[in-house]
Amino acid sequence: MSKNRMFVALQLAAALATTSFIAIDTANAQVAAFSQPQALPGDVRVARTQDAVTIDWPSAQGERAQLVLSLDRSKPLISALSVAGKTVIGGVDPAGVVTVGTRDLKQGWTIFFDNPRTRPFESFPLTLTRSDISVRAEGGYTRVIVGGATAGPFSGSYQFTIYPGSRLVRAAMVMATQRPATAYTFDTGLSVASSAALPWRSIAFTDMADALVRQEGDASRKPAVSPKVRARMIVAEGTGGGSLGIVPPPHQYYYPLDYANNDNSTWYGSDYRNLSGRTGFGVRQTLEGDRRWVPWVNAPPGSQQDMGVFLLPDGGDAASVTKAALAYTRDDRFKALEGHHTFSSHYHVEHTEAYLNTARFQQSTGIPDGLEAPDFVKRFKAMNVEIVHLAELHLGREALDRAGDRLTLLKTMHTETARLSDDKLLLLPGEEPNVHLGGHWLSFFPKPVYWTLDRKEGQPFVEDDPVLGKVYHVGSQDDVLKLMEAEHGLMWTAHPRIKGSYGFPDSHKDTAFFKSDRFLGGAWKNMPVDYSQPRLGWRVLDTLDDMNNWAAKPSERKFAPGEVDVFQISAESELYAHMNINYLRLDGPLPRYADGWPTVLDALRGGRFFTTTGEVLIPEFTIDGAKSGEEAAFGRNTLVRANVEWTFPLAFAEIVSGDGTKVYRDRIDLAGSAPFGSRTIEKRIDLRGRKWARVEVWDVATNGAYTPPVFLKSK
């Protein structure tokens, strides 16, 4: 296609697969303007004048927004971003910094135990030549592609994506590198030349005291700083009213860490990192993380890394746009769903060890001062996390011995989880014992159970203690399985195929304990991170599919509930970004701690749940009427049905199935969904020869939800 022409595709028709394309060569000012605005799906209108391209779209009921991009390279790219006729910000350029390091590929790209920050790395500013601008209709959304983006070894384009029915604009550096073994981070935002007049009257954010802080006028020109903030966002309040929030994808943006620290994830001011001579604001990724294992982000050679955040214009002030942004994460809270209770697993808060050591230091016989109402309990309740399965005693031998003997540790854990549970929170004992089976694994029982990990020769498997009752002693894989069968417990692989479970559960898929119905499967988390992927946590989703292809009989079927796997939680922790949640199908009130919680384990073992980052919900899912964990007679014309709720606009759904050897994916394009909606997805599909099938749904921020499988009816 000649650069000296503009092309408008014919047939801007109804099919979601249709792609309309308008190309504009910014080097040729003499190219004629459009005589009429060009119409794209969703009532998006693209207009071209001699100096600018304007994208106009319906942003809410009875409201339209506009993004105006300058074709004059001597001027800032974003001439104006407006909503309801009010220009919120204008005269700004995209800003970006990509920090490039080197991955340790000893275990390939599926890695957590790596520290590129300890090896040479370099940061590069975004350079955008604006070689061309093209506008594409992709499904029901519109993508504006600005050519000529580079940052060190990365090159590609800068892209804006418009979602009809939403004020959101995704702004992304979409670039690739051929550099081998690359791990990276990126910071992004908007900026102006430091000598230019400021296009905002203040920069604002919510601090750790939940107060709105404003840096007005020239205060925002000072040398750049990175404050701790709530809600992961920063705001510019416009000179003529209105405000603009920069909002990262709430879960995708953050690479995995052991601690959910609040790592100063925003910036504002002058000369931030490599942005010399520029004043701006935006979001950032920490290079140091929690100073433990800090893996950064994967960039396999040639992969298109979509380094994106959202611009959210608003007609009100910083408080108004912050409220609007938090609506997309339901105020960082998990919605209550009828017939479900929220369940979260794998927390190393080490309350047991802290309780015993603090009591000793204070010479206290009661609850130690400061531990009456721990921060983690408050955080769970504030987020509507109703059932929490801990992973206590995940410490070195010296630390555990200092706190107390194993039975004292267990008794304290049971006593404290009982004390801290009530009608809003069921706090449950659990461990990541990591002995005998291979890899890392979690234990979960339907009531308090006492057991030791190092059965001696001649020691009985179970003894009766006059105070504690039954005490089990395990010293082998067979002992662990016997314990789980005796106490109706569950075990599963923590972080399968990564961290301390590298090579697992694959390495023990033929063992008796793995084939047992007491082995649940593996747990899901977004780890590692790769922005070329359209979904989170593909590592575990692939493991889930493989495990069910391995299953030879119903008792061997496996599931993959979400896990969080973080250490100590404080009032400042950026917990929501690192979280996911499981919605268990449980009717009625929360189980009472004193009565035990077998219904929780039964729901997990029965596949009666779905897992989500929180924004996408699948409250109902059936295949020919069978719910997840149940059986159906798969045939030529099988009906897959899912009720879906969402906040961010949707991207796609997939029906995933397996035949015992292969995995199949049937994609359903959901582009064109306005935000904050609900619908029923139905599709008839040929499932002959399949052993299982499940559903995933993902949105434009790479938030998502997935169901456990429905299985082929047993003979």
PDB file of C-alpha atoms in Angstrom, residues 135-381:
ATOM      1  CA  VAL A 135      -6.865   3.178  12.345  1.00  0.00           C
ATOM      2  CA  ARG A 136      -8.259  -0.341  12.451  1.00  0.00           C
ATOM      3  CA  ALA A 137     -11.612  -1.731  13.521  1.00  0.00           C
ATOM      4  CA  GLU A 138     -10.838  -4.990  15.287  1.00  0.00           C
ATOM      5  CA  GLY A 139     -14.084  -6.705  16.144  1.00  0.00           C
ATOM      6  CA  GLY A 140     -16.122  -4.071  17.950  1.00  0.00           C
ATOM      7  CA  TYR A 141     -13.114  -2.070  19.144  1.00  0.00           C
ATOM      8  CA  THR A 142     -10.972   0.505  17.331  1.00  0.00           C
ATOM      9  CA  ARG A 143      -7.189   0.496  17.388  1.00  0.00           C
ATOM     10  CA  VAL A 144      -5.093   3.542  16.464  1.00  0.00           C
ATOM     11  CA  ILE A 145      -1.516   2.568  15.574  1.00  0.00           C
ATOM     12  CA  VAL A 146       1.258   5.160  15.582  1.00  0.00           C
ATOM     13  CA  GLY A 147       4.355   3.845  13.847  1.00  0.00           C
ATOM     14  CA  GLY A 148       7.998   4.326  14.713  1.00  0.00           C
ATOM     15  CA  ALA A 149       8.245   3.395  18.406  1.00  0.00           C
ATOM     16  CA  THR A 150      11.586   2.285  19.837  1.00  0.00           C
ATOM     17  CA  ALA A 151      13.116   1.829  23.279  1.00  0.00           C
ATOM     18  CA  GLY A 152      16.625   0.377  23.179  1.00  0.00           C
ATOM     19  CA  PRO A 153      16.437  -3.092  21.606  1.00  0.00           C
ATOM     20  CA  PHE A 154      12.627  -2.947  21.415  1.00  0.00           C
ATOM     21  CA  SER A 155      10.834  -1.573  18.359  1.00  0.00           C
ATOM     22  CA  GLY A 156       7.270  -1.446  17.098  1.00  0.00           C
ATOM     23  CA  SER A 157       4.424   1.023  17.516  1.00  0.00           C
ATOM     24  CA  TYR A 158       2.461   3.030  20.037  1.00  0.00           C
ATOM     25  CA  GLN A 159      -1.209   2.097  20.081  1.00  0.00           C
ATOM     26  CA  PHE A 160      -4.459   3.526  21.408  1.00  0.00           C
ATOM     27  CA  THR A 161      -7.489   1.248  21.693  1.00  0.00           C
ATOM     28  CA  ILE A 162     -11.006   2.661  21.900  1.00  0.00           C
ATOM     29  CA  TYR A 163     -13.879   0.724  23.473  1.00  0.00           C
ATOM     30  CA  PRO A 164     -17.323   2.018  22.424  1.00  0.00           C
ATOM     31  CA  GLY A 165     -19.530   2.508  25.456  1.00  0.00           C
ATOM     32  CA  SER A 166     -16.525   3.214  27.669  1.00  0.00           C
ATOM     33  CA  ARG A 167     -14.346   6.213  28.444  1.00  0.00           C
ATOM     34  CA  LEU A 168     -11.339   3.902  28.738  1.00  0.00           C
ATOM     35  CA  VAL A 169      -8.499   4.302  26.248  1.00  0.00           C
ATOM     36  CA  ARG A 170      -5.761   1.708  26.299  1.00  0.00           C
ATOM     37  CA  ALA A 171      -2.370   3.305  25.618  1.00  0.00           C
ATOM     38  CA  ALA A 172       0.416   0.839  24.893  1.00  0.00           C
ATOM     39  CA  MET A 173       3.931   0.477  23.623  1.00  0.00           C
ATOM     40  CA  VAL A 174       3.573  -2.624  21.427  1.00  0.00           C
ATOM     41  CA  MET A 175       7.104  -3.664  20.644  1.00  0.00           C
ATOM     42  CA  ALA A 176       9.312  -6.699  20.146  1.00  0.00           C
ATOM     43  CA  THR A 177      13.003  -7.437  20.480  1.00  0.00           C
ATOM     44  CA  GLN A 178      15.237 -10.073  18.935  1.00  0.00           C
ATOM     45  CA  ARG A 179      17.625  -9.781  21.867  1.00  0.00           C
ATOM     46  CA  PRO A 180      17.993 -13.229  23.481  1.00  0.00           C
ATOM     47  CA  ALA A 181      17.062 -14.003  27.100  1.00  0.00           C
ATOM     48  CA  THR A 182      15.441 -10.620  27.765  1.00  0.00           C
ATOM     49  CA  ALA A 183      13.731  -9.778  31.028  1.00  0.00           C
ATOM     50  CA  TYR A 184      12.392  -6.259  31.401  1.00  0.00           C
ATOM     51  CA  THR A 185      10.157  -3.790  33.190  1.00  0.00           C
ATOM     52  CA  PHE A 186       8.370  -0.769  31.821  1.00  0.00           C
ATOM     53  CA  ASP A 187       7.218   2.576  33.138  1.00  0.00           C
ATOM     54  CA  THR A 188       4.767   4.716  31.230  1.00  0.00           C
ATOM     55  CA  GLY A 189       2.720   7.891  31.361  1.00  0.00           C
ATOM     56  CA  LEU A 190       2.331  11.286  29.710  1.00  0.00           C
ATOM     57  CA  SER A 191       4.791  14.175  29.561  1.00  0.00           C
ATOM     58  CA  VAL A 192       5.582  17.623  28.191  1.00  0.00           C
ATOM     59  CA  ALA A 193       8.832  19.447  27.615  1.00  0.00           C
ATOM     60  CA  SER A 194      10.027  20.826  30.953  1.00  0.00           C
ATOM     61  CA  SER A 195      10.064  24.312  29.448  1.00  0.00           C
ATOM     62  CA  ALA A 196       6.440  24.106  28.272  1.00  0.00           C
ATOM     63  CA  ALA A 197       3.386  25.382  30.083  1.00  0.00           C
ATOM     64  CA  LEU A 198       1.825  22.670  32.168  1.00  0.00           C
ATOM     65  CA  PRO A 199      -1.362  21.223  30.640  1.00  0.00           C
ATOM     66  CA  TRP A 200      -2.663  20.298  34.094  1.00  0.00           C
ATOM     67  CA  ARG A 201      -3.366  22.337  37.193  1.00  0.00           C
ATOM     68  CA  SER A 202      -2.402  19.551  39.612  1.00  0.00           C
ATOM     69  CA  ILE A 203      -1.181  15.986  39.925  1.00  0.00           C
ATOM     70  CA  ALA A 204      -3.166  13.973  42.468  1.00  0.00           C
ATOM     71  CA  PHE A 205      -3.142  10.555  44.117  1.00  0.00           C
ATOM     72  CA  THR A 206      -4.581   8.769  47.142  1.00  0.00           C
ATOM     73  CA  ASP A 207      -1.985   8.195  49.863  1.00  0.00           C
ATOM     74  CA  MET A 208      -1.653   5.434  52.464  1.00  0.00           C
ATOM     75  CA  ALA A 209      -3.925   7.344  54.842  1.00  0.00           C
ATOM     76  CA  ASP A 210      -6.635   7.240  52.147  1.00  0.00           C
ATOM     77  CA  ALA A 211      -6.364  11.003  51.725  1.00  0.00           C
ATOM     78  CA  LEU A 212      -6.327  12.712  48.343  1.00  0.00           C
ATOM     79  CA  VAL A 213      -2.993  14.500  47.874  1.00  0.00           C
ATOM     80  CA  ARG A 214      -2.567  17.254  45.280  1.00  0.00           C
ATOM     81  CA  GLN A 215       0.648  18.710  43.912  1.00  0.00           C
ATOM     82  CA  GLU A 216      -0.547  21.931  42.336  1.00  0.00           C
ATOM     83  CA  GLY A 217       1.050  23.955  39.596  1.00  0.00           C
ATOM     84  CA  ASP A 218       4.821  24.104  39.617  1.00  0.00           C
ATOM     85  CA  ALA A 219       4.983  21.681  42.550  1.00  0.00           C
ATOM     86  CA  SER A 220       4.516  18.971  39.926  1.00  0.00           C
ATOM     87  CA  ARG A 221       7.652  20.225  38.088  1.00  0.00           C
ATOM     88  CA  LYS A 222      10.020  19.324  40.903  1.00  0.00           C
ATOM     89  CA  PRO A 223      12.467  16.439  40.466  1.00  0.00           C
ATOM     90  CA  ALA A 224      10.521  13.248  39.936  1.00  0.00           C
ATOM     91  CA  VAL A 225       9.315  11.232  42.903  1.00  0.00           C
ATOM     92  CA  SER A 226       7.451   7.942  43.275  1.00  0.00           C
ATOM     93  CA  PRO A 227       4.872   8.065  46.064  1.00  0.00           C
ATOM     94  CA  LYS A 228       3.078   5.103  47.583  1.00  0.00           C
ATOM     95  CA  VAL A 229      -0.535   5.197  46.489  1.00  0.00           C
ATOM     96  CA  ARG A 230      -3.823   3.396  46.918  1.00  0.00           C
ATOM     97  CA  ALA A 231      -5.599   1.970  43.886  1.00  0.00           C
ATOM     98  CA  ARG A 232      -2.419   1.827  41.734  1.00  0.00           C
ATOM     99  CA  MET A 233      -3.249   5.057  39.838  1.00  0.00           C
ATOM    100  CA  ILE A 234      -2.253   8.684  39.443  1.00  0.00           C
ATOM    101  CA  VAL A 235      -4.350  11.603  38.174  1.00  0.00           C
ATOM    102  CA  ALA A 236      -3.859  14.874  36.337  1.00  0.00           C
ATOM    103  CA  GLU A 237      -6.541  17.506  36.957  1.00  0.00           C
ATOM    104  CA  GLY A 238      -6.996  19.594  33.829  1.00  0.00           C
ATOM    105  CA  THR A 239      -6.532  23.340  33.587  1.00  0.00           C
ATOM    106  CA  GLY A 240     -10.098  23.724  32.321  1.00  0.00           C
ATOM    107  CA  GLY A 241     -11.714  21.181  34.623  1.00  0.00           C
ATOM    108  CA  GLY A 242     -12.005  17.457  34.347  1.00  0.00           C
ATOM    109  CA  SER A 243      -9.314  14.937  35.166  1.00  0.00           C
ATOM    110  CA  LEU A 244      -7.386  12.068  33.643  1.00  0.00           C
ATOM    111  CA  GLY A 245      -6.367   8.925  35.510  1.00  0.00           C
ATOM    112  CA  ILE A 246      -3.588   6.597  34.409  1.00  0.00           C
ATOM    113  CA  VAL A 247      -4.661   3.140  35.509  1.00  0.00           C
ATOM    114  CA  PRO A 248      -2.594  -0.032  34.998  1.00  0.00           C
ATOM    115  CA  PRO A 249      -4.286  -3.378  34.313  1.00  0.00           C
ATOM    116  CA  PRO A 250      -4.919  -4.372  37.931  1.00  0.00           C
ATOM    117  CA  HIS A 251      -3.355  -7.858  37.840  1.00  0.00           C
ATOM    118  CA  GLN A 252      -1.376  -8.145  34.604  1.00  0.00           C
ATOM    119  CA  TYR A 253       0.867  -5.138  35.249  1.00  0.00           C
ATOM    120  CA  TYR A 254       2.514  -6.545  38.390  1.00  0.00           C
ATOM    121  CA  TYR A 255       5.126  -9.263  38.049  1.00  0.00           C
ATOM    122  CA  PRO A 256       5.001 -11.904  40.840  1.00  0.00           C
ATOM    123  CA  LEU A 257       6.757 -11.344  44.159  1.00  0.00           C
ATOM    124  CA  ASP A 258       6.759 -13.112  47.525  1.00  0.00           C
ATOM    125  CA  TYR A 259       5.610  -9.959  49.307  1.00  0.00           C
ATOM    126  CA  ALA A 260       2.657  -7.871  48.129  1.00  0.00           C
ATOM    127  CA  ASN A 261       4.462  -4.668  49.064  1.00  0.00           C
ATOM    128  CA  ASN A 262       3.245  -1.254  48.017  1.00  0.00           C
ATOM    129  CA  ASP A 263       6.238  -0.519  45.817  1.00  0.00           C
ATOM    130  CA  ASN A 264       5.700   3.146  44.918  1.00  0.00           C
ATOM    131  CA  SER A 265       3.971   2.238  41.663  1.00  0.00           C
ATOM    132  CA  THR A 266       3.437   5.800  40.362  1.00  0.00           C
ATOM    133  CA  TRP A 267       5.667   8.727  39.435  1.00  0.00           C
ATOM    134  CA  TYR A 268       5.396  12.439  38.698  1.00  0.00           C
ATOM    135  CA  GLY A 269       7.756  15.354  38.222  1.00  0.00           C
ATOM    136  CA  SER A 270      10.742  16.227  36.038  1.00  0.00           C
ATOM    137  CA  ASP A 271      13.537  14.062  34.640  1.00  0.00           C
ATOM    138  CA  TYR A 272      12.062  10.754  35.748  1.00  0.00           C
ATOM    139  CA  ARG A 273      14.637   8.020  35.080  1.00  0.00           C
ATOM    140  CA  ASN A 274      15.709   8.527  31.438  1.00  0.00           C
ATOM    141  CA  LEU A 275      13.097  11.154  30.589  1.00  0.00           C
ATOM    142  CA  SER A 276      15.500  14.079  30.776  1.00  0.00           C
ATOM    143  CA  GLY A 277      14.060  17.459  29.880  1.00  0.00           C
ATOM    144  CA  ARG A 278      10.531  16.165  30.383  1.00  0.00           C
ATOM    145  CA  THR A 279       7.897  16.719  33.060  1.00  0.00           C
ATOM    146  CA  GLY A 280       5.143  14.179  33.444  1.00  0.00           C
ATOM    147  CA  PHE A 281       3.274  11.600  35.458  1.00  0.00           C
ATOM    148  CA  GLY A 282       2.494   7.935  35.175  1.00  0.00           C
ATOM    149  CA  VAL A 283       2.859   4.448  36.609  1.00  0.00           C
ATOM    150  CA  ARG A 284       6.000   2.435  37.147  1.00  0.00           C
ATOM    151  CA  GLN A 285       7.337  -1.009  37.932  1.00  0.00           C
ATOM    152  CA  THR A 286       9.792  -1.509  40.742  1.00  0.00           C
ATOM    153  CA  LEU A 287      13.244  -2.772  39.757  1.00  0.00           C
ATOM    154  CA  GLU A 288      14.044  -3.973  43.278  1.00  0.00           C
ATOM    155  CA  GLY A 289      10.731  -5.627  44.164  1.00  0.00           C
ATOM    156  CA  ASP A 290      10.837  -7.172  47.627  1.00  0.00           C
ATOM    157  CA  ARG A 291      14.615  -7.709  47.317  1.00  0.00           C
ATOM    158  CA  ARG A 292      14.136 -11.464  47.278  1.00  0.00           C
ATOM    159  CA  TRP A 293      13.507 -13.169  43.945  1.00  0.00           C
ATOM    160  CA  VAL A 294      12.580 -10.395  41.501  1.00  0.00           C
ATOM    161  CA  PRO A 295      11.911 -12.007  38.110  1.00  0.00           C
ATOM    162  CA  TRP A 296      10.667  -9.014  36.047  1.00  0.00           C
ATOM    163  CA  VAL A 297       8.803  -9.745  32.772  1.00  0.00           C
ATOM    164  CA  ASN A 298       9.597 -12.276  30.033  1.00  0.00           C
ATOM    165  CA  ALA A 299      10.263 -11.099  26.463  1.00  0.00           C
ATOM    166  CA  PRO A 300      11.045 -14.135  24.286  1.00  0.00           C
ATOM    167  CA  PRO A 301      12.685 -13.061  21.008  1.00  0.00           C
ATOM    168  CA  GLY A 302      10.149 -11.816  18.481  1.00  0.00           C
ATOM    169  CA  SER A 303       7.195 -11.787  20.882  1.00  0.00           C
ATOM    170  CA  GLN A 304       4.953  -8.723  20.618  1.00  0.00           C
ATOM    171  CA  GLN A 305       5.053  -7.230  24.108  1.00  0.00           C
ATOM    172  CA  ASP A 306       1.903  -5.170  24.767  1.00  0.00           C
ATOM    173  CA  MET A 307       3.100  -2.708  27.409  1.00  0.00           C
ATOM    174  CA  GLY A 308      -0.231  -1.086  28.080  1.00  0.00           C
ATOM    175  CA  VAL A 309      -2.122   0.945  30.654  1.00  0.00           C
ATOM    176  CA  PHE A 310      -5.477   2.726  30.560  1.00  0.00           C
ATOM    177  CA  LEU A 311      -6.206   6.420  30.246  1.00  0.00           C
ATOM    178  CA  LEU A 312      -9.480   7.267  31.966  1.00  0.00           C
ATOM    179  CA  PRO A 313     -10.854  10.769  31.287  1.00  0.00           C
ATOM    180  CA  ASP A 314     -13.531  12.153  33.593  1.00  0.00           C
ATOM    181  CA  GLY A 315     -15.514  15.371  33.724  1.00  0.00           C
ATOM    182  CA  GLY A 316     -14.971  15.718  37.477  1.00  0.00           C
ATOM    183  CA  ASP A 317     -11.964  16.085  39.752  1.00  0.00           C
ATOM    184  CA  ALA A 318      -9.398  13.546  40.974  1.00  0.00           C
ATOM    185  CA  ALA A 319     -11.819  12.054  43.481  1.00  0.00           C
ATOM    186  CA  SER A 320     -14.363  11.513  40.718  1.00  0.00           C
ATOM    187  CA  VAL A 321     -11.978   9.738  38.342  1.00  0.00           C
ATOM    188  CA  THR A 322     -10.538   7.640  41.190  1.00  0.00           C
ATOM    189  CA  LYS A 323     -14.036   6.458  42.055  1.00  0.00           C
ATOM    190  CA  ALA A 324     -14.665   5.690  38.381  1.00  0.00           C
ATOM    191  CA  ALA A 325     -11.433   3.683  38.119  1.00  0.00           C
ATOM    192  CA  LEU A 326     -12.144   1.690  41.279  1.00  0.00           C
ATOM    193  CA  ALA A 327     -15.522   0.691  39.883  1.00  0.00           C
ATOM    194  CA  TYR A 328     -13.625  -1.530  37.432  1.00  0.00           C
ATOM    195  CA  THR A 329     -12.225  -3.541  40.363  1.00  0.00           C
ATOM    196  CA  ARG A 330     -15.400  -3.247  42.432  1.00  0.00           C
ATOM    197  CA  ASP A 331     -13.489  -1.047  44.899  1.00  0.00           C
ATOM    198  CA  ASP A 332     -10.787  -3.746  45.144  1.00  0.00           C
ATOM    199  CA  ARG A 333     -13.393  -6.051  46.624  1.00  0.00           C
ATOM    200  CA  PHE A 334     -14.824  -9.394  45.521  1.00  0.00           C
ATOM    201  CA  LYS A 335     -18.517  -9.261  44.746  1.00  0.00           C
ATOM    202  CA  ALA A 336     -20.919 -11.360  46.818  1.00  0.00           C
ATOM    203  CA  LEU A 337     -22.664 -13.943  44.636  1.00  0.00           C
ATOM    204  CA  GLU A 338     -25.780 -15.787  45.711  1.00  0.00           C
ATOM    205  CA  GLY A 339     -25.131 -19.467  46.276  1.00  0.00           C
ATOM    206  CA  HIS A 340     -21.368 -18.930  46.476  1.00  0.00           C
ATOM    207  CA  HIS A 341     -18.738 -18.172  49.109  1.00  0.00           C
ATOM    208  CA  THR A 342     -15.319 -16.711  48.311  1.00  0.00           C
ATOM    209  CA  PHE A 343     -12.299 -18.907  49.064  1.00  0.00           C
ATOM    210  CA  SER A 344      -8.608 -17.986  48.906  1.00  0.00           C
ATOM    211  CA  SER A 345      -5.555 -20.134  49.586  1.00  0.00           C
ATOM    212  CA  HIS A 346      -1.800 -20.112  50.221  1.00  0.00           C
ATOM    213  CA  TYR A 347      -0.860 -17.348  52.645  1.00  0.00           C
ATOM    214  CA  HIS A 348       2.425 -17.363  54.558  1.00  0.00           C
ATOM    215  CA  VAL A 349       1.374 -14.775  57.118  1.00  0.00           C
ATOM    216  CA  GLU A 350       3.202 -16.836  59.801  1.00  0.00           C
ATOM    217  CA  HIS A 351       0.817 -15.683  62.504  1.00  0.00           C
ATOM    218  CA  THR A 352       1.561 -18.830  64.535  1.00  0.00           C
ATOM    219  CA  GLU A 353       5.276 -18.131  64.783  1.00  0.00           C
ATOM    220  CA  ALA A 354       4.659 -14.447  65.492  1.00  0.00           C
ATOM    221  CA  TYR A 355       2.139 -15.289  68.216  1.00  0.00           C
ATOM    222  CA  LEU A 356       4.468 -17.656  70.080  1.00  0.00           C
ATOM    223  CA  ASN A 357       7.553 -15.454  69.803  1.00  0.00           C
ATOM    224  CA  THR A 358       5.697 -12.266  70.726  1.00  0.00           C
ATOM    225  CA  ALA A 359       4.074 -13.970  73.722  1.00  0.00           C
ATOM    226  CA  ARG A 360       7.505 -15.103  74.884  1.00  0.00           C
ATOM    227  CA  PHE A 361       9.071 -11.679  74.448  1.00  0.00           C
ATOM    228  CA  GLN A 362       6.153  -9.993  76.254  1.00  0.00           C
ATOM    229  CA  GLN A 363       6.012 -12.754  78.887  1.00  0.00           C
ATOM    230  CA  SER A 364       2.321 -12.902  78.121  1.00  0.00           C
ATOM    231  CA  THR A 365      -0.071 -15.723  78.914  1.00  0.00           C
ATOM    232  CA  GLY A 366      -2.877 -14.143  76.908  1.00  0.00           C
ATOM    233  CA  ILE A 367      -3.127 -12.725  73.412  1.00  0.00           C
ATOM    234  CA  PRO A 368       0.069 -10.744  72.773  1.00  0.00           C
ATOM    235  CA  ASP A 369      -0.287  -6.993  72.423  1.00  0.00           C
ATOM    236  CA  GLY A 370      -0.582  -6.030  68.773  1.00  0.00           C
ATOM    237  CA  LEU A 371      -1.976  -9.369  67.610  1.00  0.00           C
ATOM    238  CA  GLU A 372      -5.539  -8.996  68.850  1.00  0.00           C
ATOM    239  CA  ALA A 373      -6.805  -8.115  65.351  1.00  0.00           C
ATOM    240  CA  PRO A 374      -4.056  -8.724  62.764  1.00  0.00           C
ATOM    241  CA  ASP A 375      -3.935  -6.592  59.635  1.00  0.00           C
ATOM    242  CA  PHE A 376      -4.418  -9.597  57.386  1.00  0.00           C
ATOM    243  CA  VAL A 377      -7.785 -10.348  59.021  1.00  0.00           C
ATOM    244  CA  LYS A 378      -8.928  -6.767  58.468  1.00  0.00           C
ATOM    245  CA  ARG A 379      -7.788  -6.831  54.845  1.00  0.00           C
ATOM    246  CA  PHE A 380      -9.607 -10.093  54.080  1.00  0.00           C
ATOM    247  CA  LYS A 381     -12.851  -8.839  55.576  1.00  0.00           C
TER     248      LYS A 381
END
